[in-house]
Amino acid sequence: MQKKYLIGKKAVVLLLIPALILISVFLIFPAIWVLKLGMTNETLTGIKAREPDFVGFENFSRVFSDRFFYNALKISLLFVFGSAIVGQAGLGMILALLTYRRSRRLKTIVQSIVILAWIIPEVVVAYLWIAFLDKDFGTLNVTLSWLGFEKINWFYNHPILTIVLFNTWRGTAYSMLLFSAALETIPPSYLETADIIGTTSWRKFKDIVLPNIKGYIFTDFILITLWTFNVFTPYLLTGGGPSFKTELLPIYIYRNAFKYFKIGYGSAISTIVLLINLLLAIFYITLSRRKKT
Amino acid sequence: MKDPRRMSKITNYIILTPILAFFVAPILWLLVTPFSSRPSLFISISTPTLNNFVRVFHNKTAINAFKNSLIISVGVVLLVTVCALFAAYVLSRHYFKGRDVLLYVLVLFSSIVTGVAAMVPIFMLNLRLGLINKELGVILTIAGGMLPTSIFILRDFFDSIPRTFEEAALVDGSSPLQVMFKIFLPLSSKGIIVVAMLVFAQSWSNFLIPFVLLRSHTKYPVSIAIYTFFTEVGVPDIGMISAYALLYTTPVIVMYFIVERKFGFSFYGGIKG
């Protein structure tokens, strides 16, 4: 017998169309159009705004010989490695382990605090961190001087460390939640047995926990890399400065397209960022599909 | 007697305390400064006052920006919820050729096309459509970006609702649309409300899209207007800013914690970014 559907073909089309139009126009089309824009010398003002020429791959070859591009790429890579892989995943794992097999109350309190940092709107977070790191009155420096350390001008002397710390604070929640969920999948008997033999914590982590949640860690790495690579918030904190030391790729795009009005050139950089995103996304989807089957 | 688990409990707290302090410390400023009579970047506890809030409510720009944020967020919520509801319903209840390809394309594009990577084409698209400096442009752009994730969350939710009720109603002679509105919607209202709240919180917090697409001060939502509070001598007005920031943050936090109560946070893991 043929399977009976709840809705007819006409209804299917009618119900899908509004979502598909919106997604096609505002999500899929820009991603494809950016490639064409990147091959023109379009600007936001002037003659080239009205009649841009087709320049082929000229923008791309210019991007690859632009030292600001390599500067931005290097900072983006440092930012992703420092704040996503080491910071968020590392701290997320520590927090997940510290609340694992502990009381529900402790878990709720810890998670709520970390999640709070995740959900506060980014503009507010930027203000919080400007206040937190202020050279003279910031909580961090005041605490440091109480402990007998010298006050540090974070934004000026350690710009990359500043945005790395900031983004670790901001994004740890996701890794913490994912790893907490992953730990719950380990059969309790494994760790109970280890407890009875008196295994050290490190051995338990290395021989029982790690092998059991490897897949989750990998998933987490890809996702937070993708997200961190696409973060714009440090702009609100440092504006890309001092002297381009925190200019991530997204900020570099912004500067070229909207401060120098070079739409074609900005599109060429955007295309490169989109391609990197594409690689990460394909990696992620293939991985999660393989897990399902 | 030596108790290893008790010992590890103590080490646990010794490691946890500084980490939690690191997470709490920046937030303290937001909780203290709005009520301070002498607000500064330093967390100072002086006589508490509501004066900063009163000043926000008397500031036309502040109130207007709140209104703009509300227009944008409500617009996005309506658009995304309705479109996602329809699409997710079909994708949950109907198999058609190419459905898997469609889903694959949706996941792919929703994760690679971020506001950051696509800000240039998004700006140009809105420029060509005549939507620069219009709320509609901001609403459509944010909605397009949030739709795929919303569809996936709703579809997962719909898949968990048994089809038997709908099938029974169909056998009774109801039309498919009647089934959808009278049987299916009431059953799935909880999931729809959750998605609506998440979408609201996300668009309420969005900075980049209005930052790129809007030009005039009267159109700015809170996320951008909050940068315009300066005293007469050009110094940021910290009292106003902190009070405004707290008012701006509160609805987001309330909504997220309602969602958390109902579903747990793992539920929306994919919606960030």
Short mmCIF file of N, CA and C in Angstrom, two decimals, chain A residues 42-50 260-263:
data_model
loop_
_atom_site.label_atom_id
_atom_site.label_comp_id
_atom_site.label_asym_id
_atom_site.label_seq_id
_atom_site.Cartn_x
_atom_site.Cartn_y
_atom_site.Cartn_z
N GLU A 42 34.43 47.50 -8.34
CA GLU A 42 33.34 48.33 -7.83
C GLU A 42 33.76 49.06 -6.55
N THR A 43 33.35 50.32 -6.47
CA THR A 43 33.56 51.09 -5.24
C THR A 43 32.21 51.60 -4.77
N LEU A 44 32.17 52.19 -3.58
CA LEU A 44 30.89 52.65 -3.05
C LEU A 44 30.54 54.04 -3.57
N THR A 45 31.57 54.82 -3.88
CA THR A 45 31.33 56.16 -4.41
C THR A 45 32.20 56.36 -5.64
N GLY A 46 31.91 57.40 -6.38
CA GLY A 46 32.73 57.70 -7.57
C GLY A 46 32.23 56.98 -8.81
N ILE A 47 33.03 57.08 -9.88
CA ILE A 47 32.61 56.54 -11.17
C ILE A 47 32.44 55.03 -11.11
N LYS A 48 33.40 54.37 -10.44
CA LYS A 48 33.39 52.92 -10.41
C LYS A 48 32.19 52.36 -9.61
N ALA A 49 31.47 53.24 -8.93
CA ALA A 49 30.27 52.79 -8.23
C ALA A 49 29.16 52.56 -9.25
N ARG A 50 29.15 53.37 -10.31
CA ARG A 50 28.09 53.25 -11.30
C ARG A 50 28.46 52.28 -12.41
N TYR A 260 37.17 52.28 3.30
CA TYR A 260 37.83 52.71 2.07
C TYR A 260 36.91 52.56 0.87
N PHE A 261 35.69 52.05 1.10
CA PHE A 261 34.67 51.91 0.05
C PHE A 261 35.10 51.01 -1.10
N LYS A 262 36.06 50.11 -0.87
CA LYS A 262 36.49 49.23 -1.96
C LYS A 262 35.65 47.95 -1.93
N ILE A 263 34.51 48.02 -2.61
CA ILE A 263 33.56 46.90 -2.59
C ILE A 263 34.14 45.67 -3.27
#
